[in-house]
Amino acid sequence: KISAGCANCYAEARDKRFTGGIYWRLGRRRKSKSAVKAALALNRKPWICDVCSGDSDLHYDHSCTGKPEDACHTANVSWHRRRIFSLSLGDWLDDEVPIAWLTEMLDTIRQCDQVTWILCTKRPENFKERIARAINHVTTTPCTGEAFKHIQWMQGWVSGNRIPQNITVLTSVENQAMADARIPELLKIPAACRGLSLEPLLGLVDLNHVRRDLTAPLSWYIIGGESGPNSRPCNVDWIRSLVEQGKAAGVATFVKQLGAYPVIEFNDKNPLPTAVIVKEYAGKLTAYFSDKKGGNPAEWPADLRVQEWPKGF
């Protein structure tokens, strides 16, 4: 656990539930055996358009806007990006993970170039050092044609000379302190798309003063209140502020959930749907949603029903 967002870690809770906490208690790391096979299988599947639902032989560098004049409709060609949010129970830049595991993960991403990869980390400062170690690991193994391609791919990414176009890199930002510390490190990672995972959102985050100092753009804000046992409150106005900041900055914004304990400060301008029950809890008003994570947009104030993807991703 390295920051406030880690306090109620769901990976820890899952480990306690299924193994009695042996991995977490001993500080071990556990590897999924099925992830590589599943990713390679997904990479082979034909693309399907969200609008047209037709198969296609197009490749990653094409796009469909969904407009009637688009090639997707006029030429009966259609597609839809396949996305993998990788390692939701871990951190791909965790420096306690065996370097062989990271090397295998990166090689899988290299081979799966028809998949959009979403890579989130709380340790963006580790990028160059971890990739350098992965390159060194491959160079010390018997050299094959594939190994050489893998080395070139990693070198191209870390140098910024050949940035993979199918990777979105995110960093976790749960409060202002982490915004100030992690965003500058995120921007040092060469990426076709960068964004922030603003969950569990634990306080008001002002990205305006951070953005003024940016040397590279941010393309995505993902926002969510905390869910699960011992959830901490998330003031709905914190989410509203980020939605407004994203709109003003032209950044795609995706409100994922309001959390299990959303603090409601509502008025006639921002009313809740009438079906939502509002009660007082711990001296504050909180909404009781049918979805225990507050993940049903139909139950939110209308101005928070924003779920946008970055252009091209």
PDB file of N, CA, C and O in Angstrom, residues 234-261:
ATOM      1  N   CYS A 234     -17.711   9.801  -0.874  1.00  0.00           N
ATOM      2  CA  CYS A 234     -17.317  10.560  -2.062  1.00  0.00           C
ATOM      3  C   CYS A 234     -18.374  11.637  -2.282  1.00  0.00           C
ATOM      4  O   CYS A 234     -19.541  11.333  -2.551  1.00  0.00           O
ATOM      5  N   ASN A 235     -17.983  12.873  -2.138  1.00  0.00           N
ATOM      6  CA  ASN A 235     -18.902  13.983  -2.350  1.00  0.00           C
ATOM      7  C   ASN A 235     -19.208  14.091  -3.842  1.00  0.00           C
ATOM      8  O   ASN A 235     -18.295  14.200  -4.665  1.00  0.00           O
ATOM      9  N   VAL A 236     -20.478  14.051  -4.174  1.00  0.00           N
ATOM     10  CA  VAL A 236     -20.870  14.112  -5.576  1.00  0.00           C
ATOM     11  C   VAL A 236     -20.372  15.391  -6.245  1.00  0.00           C
ATOM     12  O   VAL A 236     -20.094  15.407  -7.444  1.00  0.00           O
ATOM     13  N   ASP A 237     -20.205  16.449  -5.475  1.00  0.00           N
ATOM     14  CA  ASP A 237     -19.695  17.695  -6.054  1.00  0.00           C
ATOM     15  C   ASP A 237     -18.229  17.575  -6.468  1.00  0.00           C
ATOM     16  O   ASP A 237     -17.765  18.327  -7.331  1.00  0.00           O
ATOM     17  N   TRP A 238     -17.472  16.656  -5.857  1.00  0.00           N
ATOM     18  CA  TRP A 238     -16.104  16.409  -6.320  1.00  0.00           C
ATOM     19  C   TRP A 238     -16.135  15.843  -7.738  1.00  0.00           C
ATOM     20  O   TRP A 238     -15.322  16.210  -8.586  1.00  0.00           O
ATOM     21  N   ILE A 239     -17.067  14.919  -7.959  1.00  0.00           N
ATOM     22  CA  ILE A 239     -17.220  14.324  -9.295  1.00  0.00           C
ATOM     23  C   ILE A 239     -17.687  15.383 -10.278  1.00  0.00           C
ATOM     24  O   ILE A 239     -17.175  15.500 -11.395  1.00  0.00           O
ATOM     25  N   ARG A 240     -18.664  16.187  -9.831  1.00  0.00           N
ATOM     26  CA  ARG A 240     -19.209  17.229 -10.712  1.00  0.00           C
ATOM     27  C   ARG A 240     -18.103  18.204 -11.134  1.00  0.00           C
ATOM     28  O   ARG A 240     -18.032  18.621 -12.297  1.00  0.00           O
ATOM     29  N   SER A 241     -17.216  18.556 -10.218  1.00  0.00           N
ATOM     30  CA  SER A 241     -16.131  19.470 -10.544  1.00  0.00           C
ATOM     31  C   SER A 241     -15.224  18.898 -11.624  1.00  0.00           C
ATOM     32  O   SER A 241     -14.823  19.607 -12.547  1.00  0.00           O
ATOM     33  N   LEU A 242     -14.919  17.596 -11.529  1.00  0.00           N
ATOM     34  CA  LEU A 242     -14.044  16.967 -12.520  1.00  0.00           C
ATOM     35  C   LEU A 242     -14.733  16.863 -13.884  1.00  0.00           C
ATOM     36  O   LEU A 242     -14.084  17.016 -14.930  1.00  0.00           O
ATOM     37  N   VAL A 243     -16.037  16.591 -13.881  1.00  0.00           N
ATOM     38  CA  VAL A 243     -16.780  16.565 -15.147  1.00  0.00           C
ATOM     39  C   VAL A 243     -16.714  17.934 -15.809  1.00  0.00           C
ATOM     40  O   VAL A 243     -16.477  18.048 -17.019  1.00  0.00           O
ATOM     41  N   GLU A 244     -16.891  18.986 -15.022  1.00  0.00           N
ATOM     42  CA  GLU A 244     -16.833  20.350 -15.565  1.00  0.00           C
ATOM     43  C   GLU A 244     -15.433  20.689 -16.046  1.00  0.00           C
ATOM     44  O   GLU A 244     -15.260  21.330 -17.096  1.00  0.00           O
ATOM     45  N   GLN A 245     -14.407  20.253 -15.293  1.00  0.00           N
ATOM     46  CA  GLN A 245     -13.029  20.505 -15.715  1.00  0.00           C
ATOM     47  C   GLN A 245     -12.717  19.776 -17.027  1.00  0.00           C
ATOM     48  O   GLN A 245     -12.052  20.317 -17.914  1.00  0.00           O
ATOM     49  N   GLY A 246     -13.187  18.531 -17.142  1.00  0.00           N
ATOM     50  CA  GLY A 246     -12.962  17.776 -18.367  1.00  0.00           C
ATOM     51  C   GLY A 246     -13.625  18.427 -19.561  1.00  0.00           C
ATOM     52  O   GLY A 246     -13.030  18.526 -20.647  1.00  0.00           O
ATOM     53  N   LYS A 247     -14.850  18.887 -19.371  1.00  0.00           N
ATOM     54  CA  LYS A 247     -15.570  19.543 -20.464  1.00  0.00           C
ATOM     55  C   LYS A 247     -14.854  20.812 -20.899  1.00  0.00           C
ATOM     56  O   LYS A 247     -14.686  21.072 -22.100  1.00  0.00           O
ATOM     57  N   ALA A 248     -14.414  21.608 -19.926  1.00  0.00           N
ATOM     58  CA  ALA A 248     -13.733  22.867 -20.248  1.00  0.00           C
ATOM     59  C   ALA A 248     -12.405  22.636 -20.961  1.00  0.00           C
ATOM     60  O   ALA A 248     -12.001  23.421 -21.813  1.00  0.00           O
ATOM     61  N   ALA A 249     -11.728  21.525 -20.612  1.00  0.00           N
ATOM     62  CA  ALA A 249     -10.411  21.238 -21.190  1.00  0.00           C
ATOM     63  C   ALA A 249     -10.489  20.400 -22.458  1.00  0.00           C
ATOM     64  O   ALA A 249      -9.471  20.142 -23.099  1.00  0.00           O
ATOM     65  N   GLY A 250     -11.694  19.949 -22.823  1.00  0.00           N
ATOM     66  CA  GLY A 250     -11.837  19.100 -23.996  1.00  0.00           C
ATOM     67  C   GLY A 250     -11.289  17.703 -23.781  1.00  0.00           C
ATOM     68  O   GLY A 250     -10.832  17.052 -24.726  1.00  0.00           O
ATOM     69  N   VAL A 251     -11.336  17.233 -22.535  1.00  0.00           N
ATOM     70  CA  VAL A 251     -10.841  15.900 -22.193  1.00  0.00           C
ATOM     71  C   VAL A 251     -12.018  14.939 -22.069  1.00  0.00           C
ATOM     72  O   VAL A 251     -13.006  15.240 -21.381  1.00  0.00           O
ATOM     73  N   ALA A 252     -11.931  13.791 -22.719  1.00  0.00           N
ATOM     74  CA  ALA A 252     -12.981  12.777 -22.596  1.00  0.00           C
ATOM     75  C   ALA A 252     -13.112  12.370 -21.132  1.00  0.00           C
ATOM     76  O   ALA A 252     -12.112  12.100 -20.462  1.00  0.00           O
ATOM     77  N   THR A 253     -14.342  12.352 -20.636  1.00  0.00           N
ATOM     78  CA  THR A 253     -14.588  12.076 -19.224  1.00  0.00           C
ATOM     79  C   THR A 253     -15.553  10.918 -19.090  1.00  0.00           C
ATOM     80  O   THR A 253     -16.580  10.864 -19.779  1.00  0.00           O
ATOM     81  N   PHE A 254     -15.216   9.989 -18.205  1.00  0.00           N
ATOM     82  CA  PHE A 254     -16.025   8.784 -18.021  1.00  0.00           C
ATOM     83  C   PHE A 254     -16.334   8.630 -16.539  1.00  0.00           C
ATOM     84  O   PHE A 254     -15.461   8.283 -15.746  1.00  0.00           O
ATOM     85  N   VAL A 255     -17.567   8.924 -16.144  1.00  0.00           N
ATOM     86  CA  VAL A 255     -17.988   8.716 -14.760  1.00  0.00           C
ATOM     87  C   VAL A 255     -18.379   7.246 -14.619  1.00  0.00           C
ATOM     88  O   VAL A 255     -19.361   6.803 -15.203  1.00  0.00           O
ATOM     89  N   LYS A 256     -17.606   6.524 -13.854  1.00  0.00           N
ATOM     90  CA  LYS A 256     -17.786   5.078 -13.729  1.00  0.00           C
ATOM     91  C   LYS A 256     -18.832   4.726 -12.671  1.00  0.00           C
ATOM     92  O   LYS A 256     -19.699   3.885 -12.897  1.00  0.00           O
ATOM     93  N   GLN A 257     -18.739   5.350 -11.507  1.00  0.00           N
ATOM     94  CA  GLN A 257     -19.681   5.064 -10.428  1.00  0.00           C
ATOM     95  C   GLN A 257     -19.588   6.174  -9.385  1.00  0.00           C
ATOM     96  O   GLN A 257     -18.573   6.856  -9.280  1.00  0.00           O
ATOM     97  N   LEU A 258     -20.669   6.333  -8.609  1.00  0.00           N
ATOM     98  CA  LEU A 258     -20.655   7.334  -7.542  1.00  0.00           C
ATOM     99  C   LEU A 258     -20.188   6.745  -6.218  1.00  0.00           C
ATOM    100  O   LEU A 258     -19.972   7.480  -5.256  1.00  0.00           O
ATOM    101  N   GLY A 259     -20.023   5.424  -6.175  1.00  0.00           N
ATOM    102  CA  GLY A 259     -19.525   4.773  -4.977  1.00  0.00           C
ATOM    103  C   GLY A 259     -20.642   4.301  -4.057  1.00  0.00           C
ATOM    104  O   GLY A 259     -21.829   4.575  -4.265  1.00  0.00           O
ATOM    105  N   ALA A 260     -20.234   3.586  -3.022  1.00  0.00           N
ATOM    106  CA  ALA A 260     -21.201   3.033  -2.077  1.00  0.00           C
ATOM    107  C   ALA A 260     -21.685   4.066  -1.069  1.00  0.00           C
ATOM    108  O   ALA A 260     -22.714   3.871  -0.423  1.00  0.00           O
ATOM    109  N   TYR A 261     -20.951   5.164  -0.918  1.00  0.00           N
ATOM    110  CA  TYR A 261     -21.294   6.176   0.081  1.00  0.00           C
ATOM    111  C   TYR A 261     -21.163   7.556  -0.557  1.00  0.00           C
ATOM    112  O   TYR A 261     -20.281   8.332  -0.218  1.00  0.00           O
TER     113      TYR A 261
END
